[in-house]
Coordinates of N, CA and C in Angstrom, one line a residue:
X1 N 9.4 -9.1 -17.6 CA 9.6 -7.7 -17.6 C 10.6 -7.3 -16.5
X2 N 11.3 -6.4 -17.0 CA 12.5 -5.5 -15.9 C 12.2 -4.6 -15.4
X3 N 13.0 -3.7 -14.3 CA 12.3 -2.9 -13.9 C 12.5 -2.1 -14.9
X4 N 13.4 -2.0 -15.9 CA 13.9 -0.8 -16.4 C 12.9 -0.9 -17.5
X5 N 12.6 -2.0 -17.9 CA 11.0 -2.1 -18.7 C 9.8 -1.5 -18.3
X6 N 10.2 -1.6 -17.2 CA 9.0 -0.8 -16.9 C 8.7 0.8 -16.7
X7 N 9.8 0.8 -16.2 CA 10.6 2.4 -16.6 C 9.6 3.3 -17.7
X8 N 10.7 2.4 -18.8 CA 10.5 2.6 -20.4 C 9.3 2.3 -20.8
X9 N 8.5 1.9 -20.1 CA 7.1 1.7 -20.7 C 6.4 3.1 -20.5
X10 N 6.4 4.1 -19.6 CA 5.6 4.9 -19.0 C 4.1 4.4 -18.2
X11 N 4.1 3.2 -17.9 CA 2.8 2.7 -17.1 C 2.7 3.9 -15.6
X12 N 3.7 3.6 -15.5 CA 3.7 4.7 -13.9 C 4.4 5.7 -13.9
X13 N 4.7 6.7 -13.3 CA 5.4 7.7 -13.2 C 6.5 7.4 -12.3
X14 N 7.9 7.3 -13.0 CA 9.6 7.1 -12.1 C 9.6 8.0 -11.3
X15 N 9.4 8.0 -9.7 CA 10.0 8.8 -8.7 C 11.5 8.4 -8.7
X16 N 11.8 7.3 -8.5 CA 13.1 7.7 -8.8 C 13.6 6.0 -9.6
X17 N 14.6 5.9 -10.7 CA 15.1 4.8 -10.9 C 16.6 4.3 -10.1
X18 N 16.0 3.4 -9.3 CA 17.0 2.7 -8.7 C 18.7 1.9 -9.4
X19 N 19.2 1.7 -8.9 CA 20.5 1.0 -9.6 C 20.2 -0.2 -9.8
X20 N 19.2 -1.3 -9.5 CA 18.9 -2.9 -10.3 C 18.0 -2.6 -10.8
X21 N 17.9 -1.8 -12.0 CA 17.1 -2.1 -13.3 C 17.4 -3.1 -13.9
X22 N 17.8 -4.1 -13.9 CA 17.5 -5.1 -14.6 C 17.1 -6.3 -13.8
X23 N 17.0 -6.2 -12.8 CA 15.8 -6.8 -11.8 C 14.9 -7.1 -12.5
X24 N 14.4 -8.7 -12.5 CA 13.3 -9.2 -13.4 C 11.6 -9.3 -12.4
X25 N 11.0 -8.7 -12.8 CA 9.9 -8.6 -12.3 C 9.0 -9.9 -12.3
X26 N 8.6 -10.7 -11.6 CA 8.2 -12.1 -11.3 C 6.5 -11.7 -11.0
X27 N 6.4 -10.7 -9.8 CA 4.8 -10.8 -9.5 C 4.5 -9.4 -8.8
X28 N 3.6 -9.4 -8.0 CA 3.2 -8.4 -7.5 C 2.9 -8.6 -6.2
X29 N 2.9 -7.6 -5.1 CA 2.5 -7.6 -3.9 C 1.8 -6.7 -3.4
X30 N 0.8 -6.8 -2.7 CA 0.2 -5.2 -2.0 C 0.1 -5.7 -0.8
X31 N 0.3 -4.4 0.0 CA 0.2 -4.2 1.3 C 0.3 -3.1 1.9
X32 N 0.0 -2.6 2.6 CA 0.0 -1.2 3.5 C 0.9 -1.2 4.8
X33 N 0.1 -2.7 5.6 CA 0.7 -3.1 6.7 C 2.6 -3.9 6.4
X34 N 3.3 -2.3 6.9 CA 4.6 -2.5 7.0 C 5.7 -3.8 7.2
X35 N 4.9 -4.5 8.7 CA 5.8 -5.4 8.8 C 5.1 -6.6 8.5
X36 N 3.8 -6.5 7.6 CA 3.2 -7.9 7.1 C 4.6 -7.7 5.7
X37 N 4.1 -6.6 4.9 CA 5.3 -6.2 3.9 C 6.7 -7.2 4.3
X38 N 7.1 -6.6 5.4 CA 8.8 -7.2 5.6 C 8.5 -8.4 5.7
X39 N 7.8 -9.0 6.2 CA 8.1 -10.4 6.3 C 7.7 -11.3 4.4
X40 N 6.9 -10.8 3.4 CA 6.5 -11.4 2.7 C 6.6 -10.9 1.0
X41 N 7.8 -9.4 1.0 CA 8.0 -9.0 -0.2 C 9.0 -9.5 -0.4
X42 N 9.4 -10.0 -2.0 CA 10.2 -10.7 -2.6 C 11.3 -9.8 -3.4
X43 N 12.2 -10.4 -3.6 CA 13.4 -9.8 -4.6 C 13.1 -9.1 -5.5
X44 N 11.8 -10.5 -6.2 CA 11.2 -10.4 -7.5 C 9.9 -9.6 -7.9
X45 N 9.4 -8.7 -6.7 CA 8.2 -8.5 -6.6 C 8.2 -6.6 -7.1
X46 N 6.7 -6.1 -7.3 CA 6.4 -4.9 -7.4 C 6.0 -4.8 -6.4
X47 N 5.8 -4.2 -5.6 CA 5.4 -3.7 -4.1 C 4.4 -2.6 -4.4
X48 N 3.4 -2.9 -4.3 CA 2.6 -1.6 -4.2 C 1.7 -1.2 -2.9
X49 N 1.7 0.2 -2.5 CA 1.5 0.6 -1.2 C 1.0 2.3 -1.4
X50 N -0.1 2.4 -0.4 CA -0.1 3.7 -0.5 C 0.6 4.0 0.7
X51 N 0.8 3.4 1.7 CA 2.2 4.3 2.3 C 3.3 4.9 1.9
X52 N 3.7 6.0 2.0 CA 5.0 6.8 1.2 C 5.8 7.4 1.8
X53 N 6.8 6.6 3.1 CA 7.4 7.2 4.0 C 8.8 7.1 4.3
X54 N 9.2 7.2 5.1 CA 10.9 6.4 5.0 C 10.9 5.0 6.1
X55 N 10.0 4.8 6.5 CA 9.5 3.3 7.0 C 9.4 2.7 5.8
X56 N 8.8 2.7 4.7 CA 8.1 1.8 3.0 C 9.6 1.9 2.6
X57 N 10.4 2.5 2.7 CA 11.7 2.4 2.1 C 12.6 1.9 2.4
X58 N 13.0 1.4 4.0 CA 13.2 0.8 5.2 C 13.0 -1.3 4.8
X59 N 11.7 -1.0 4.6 CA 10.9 -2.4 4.2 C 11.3 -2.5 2.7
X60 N 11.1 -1.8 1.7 CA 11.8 -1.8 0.5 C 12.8 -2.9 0.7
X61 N 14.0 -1.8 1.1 CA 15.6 -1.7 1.0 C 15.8 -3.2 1.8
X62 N 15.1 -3.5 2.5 CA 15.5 -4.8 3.7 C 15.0 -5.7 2.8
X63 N 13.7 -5.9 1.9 CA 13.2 -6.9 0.9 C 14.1 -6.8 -0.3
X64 N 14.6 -6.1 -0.1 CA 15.4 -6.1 -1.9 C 13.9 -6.1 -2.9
X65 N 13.3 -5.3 -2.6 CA 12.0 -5.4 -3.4 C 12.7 -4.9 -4.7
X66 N 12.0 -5.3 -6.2 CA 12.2 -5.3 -7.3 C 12.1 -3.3 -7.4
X67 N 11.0 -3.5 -6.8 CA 10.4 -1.8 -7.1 C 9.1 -1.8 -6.0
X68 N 9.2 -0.2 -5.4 CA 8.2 0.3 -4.8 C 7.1 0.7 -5.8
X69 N 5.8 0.6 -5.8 CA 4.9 1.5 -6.5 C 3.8 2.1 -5.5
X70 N 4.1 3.7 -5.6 CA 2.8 4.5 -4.4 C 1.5 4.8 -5.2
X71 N 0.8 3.9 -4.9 CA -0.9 4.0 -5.8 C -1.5 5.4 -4.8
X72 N -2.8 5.5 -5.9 CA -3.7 6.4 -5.3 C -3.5 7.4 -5.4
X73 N -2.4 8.1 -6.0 CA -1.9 9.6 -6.3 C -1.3 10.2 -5.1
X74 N -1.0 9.7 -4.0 CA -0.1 9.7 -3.1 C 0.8 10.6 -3.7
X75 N 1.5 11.7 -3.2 CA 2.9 12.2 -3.5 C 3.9 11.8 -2.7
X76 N 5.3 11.9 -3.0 CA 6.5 11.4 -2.0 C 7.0 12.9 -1.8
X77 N 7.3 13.0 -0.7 CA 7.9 14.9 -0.4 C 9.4 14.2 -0.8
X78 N 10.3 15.5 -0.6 CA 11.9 15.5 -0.6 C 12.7 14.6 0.1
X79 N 12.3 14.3 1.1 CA 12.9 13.3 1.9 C 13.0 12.4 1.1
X80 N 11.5 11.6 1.0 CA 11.4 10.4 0.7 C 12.5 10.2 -0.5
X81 N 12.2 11.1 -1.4 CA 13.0 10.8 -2.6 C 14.4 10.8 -2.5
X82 N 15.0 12.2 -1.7 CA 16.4 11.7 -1.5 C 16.9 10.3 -0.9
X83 N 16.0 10.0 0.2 CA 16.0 8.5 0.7 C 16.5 7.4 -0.3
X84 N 15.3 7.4 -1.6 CA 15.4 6.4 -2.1 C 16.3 6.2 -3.3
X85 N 16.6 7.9 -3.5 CA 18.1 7.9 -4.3 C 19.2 7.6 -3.9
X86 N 19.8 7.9 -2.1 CA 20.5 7.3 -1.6 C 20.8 5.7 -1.4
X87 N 19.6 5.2 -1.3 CA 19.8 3.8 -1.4 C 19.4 2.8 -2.4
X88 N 19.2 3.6 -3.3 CA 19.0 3.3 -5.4 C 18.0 1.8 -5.0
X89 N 16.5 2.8 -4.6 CA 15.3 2.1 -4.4 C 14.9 2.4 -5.7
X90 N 14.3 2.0 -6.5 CA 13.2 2.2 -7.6 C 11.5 2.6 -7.0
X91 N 11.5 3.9 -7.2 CA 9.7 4.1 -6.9 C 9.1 4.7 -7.8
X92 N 7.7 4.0 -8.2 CA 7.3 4.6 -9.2 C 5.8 5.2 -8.2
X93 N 4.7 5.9 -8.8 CA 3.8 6.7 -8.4 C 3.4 6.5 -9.5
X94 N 1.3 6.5 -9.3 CA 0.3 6.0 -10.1 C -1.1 6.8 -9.3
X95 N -1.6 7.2 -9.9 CA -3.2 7.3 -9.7 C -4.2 6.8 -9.3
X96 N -3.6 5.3 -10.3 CA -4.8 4.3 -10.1 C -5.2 3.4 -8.7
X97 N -6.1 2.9 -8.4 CA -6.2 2.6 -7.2 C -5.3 1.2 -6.9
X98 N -4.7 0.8 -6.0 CA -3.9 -0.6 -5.6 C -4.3 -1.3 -6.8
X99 N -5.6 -1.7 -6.4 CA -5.8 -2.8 -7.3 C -6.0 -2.6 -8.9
X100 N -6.0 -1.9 -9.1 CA -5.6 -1.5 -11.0 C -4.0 -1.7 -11.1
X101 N -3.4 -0.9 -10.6 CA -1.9 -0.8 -10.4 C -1.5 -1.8 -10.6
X102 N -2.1 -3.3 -9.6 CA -1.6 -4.8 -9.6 C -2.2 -5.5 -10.7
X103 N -3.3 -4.9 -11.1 CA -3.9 -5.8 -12.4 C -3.0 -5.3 -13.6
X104 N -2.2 -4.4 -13.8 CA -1.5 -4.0 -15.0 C -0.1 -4.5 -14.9
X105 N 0.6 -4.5 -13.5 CA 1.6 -5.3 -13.4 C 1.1 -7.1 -13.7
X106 N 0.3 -7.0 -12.8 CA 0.3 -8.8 -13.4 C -0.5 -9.2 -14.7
X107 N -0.9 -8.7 -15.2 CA -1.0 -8.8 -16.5 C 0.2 -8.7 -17.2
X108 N 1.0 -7.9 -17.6 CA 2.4 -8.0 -18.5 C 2.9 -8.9 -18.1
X109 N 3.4 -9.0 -16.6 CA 4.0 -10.8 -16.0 C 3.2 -11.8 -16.7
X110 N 2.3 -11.8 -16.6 CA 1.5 -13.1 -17.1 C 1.9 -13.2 -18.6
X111 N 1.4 -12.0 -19.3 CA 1.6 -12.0 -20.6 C 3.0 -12.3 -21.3
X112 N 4.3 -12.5 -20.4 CA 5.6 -12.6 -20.3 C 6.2 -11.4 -21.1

């Protein structure tokens, strides 16, 4: 799956679609803690976090993460979003708790 697949699926809600939508989605990651994040999110990964700041976008942008996703119904204010349009981050926003979020991403990976 792509990001732009994922986009197009409507699983999450597009805060903003980044410029590598076609970034292949490999697996998933969760974390909260920032610089566990930087050290261990992938190119290929979904990043899911209820942090929603311009630090998560920071770690993003430095991971080449595939895509941010803010679980838990978290909102992103104006910043964040201009942030992540300036640096054509992909973030999506979800309701569900972390770990639902990651069982729906890794399920379609799995499912290929």
């Amino acid at each position: 799956m792509t990001v732009k697949d994922l986009i197009d699926s409507d699983i999450f809600e597009a805060v903003n679609a980044g410029m590598h939508t076609e970034t292949k989605i490999e697996g998933v990651y969760c974390c909260d803690m920032l610089s566990l994040a930087l050290a261990r999110v992938s190119e290929d990964c979904a990043w899911i976090t209820v942090i929603c700041n311009i630090n998560t976008l920071a770690v993003a942008y430095r991971t080449k993460a595939a895509c941010v996703i803010i679980a838990e119904g978290v909102t992103a204010d104006e910043n964040f979003r201009k942030e992540a349009k300036s640096h054509d981050i992909t973030v999506f926003r979800t309701t569900l708790p972390v770990f639902e979020a990651a069982l729906k991403i890794h399920n379609i990976v799995k499912d290929g």
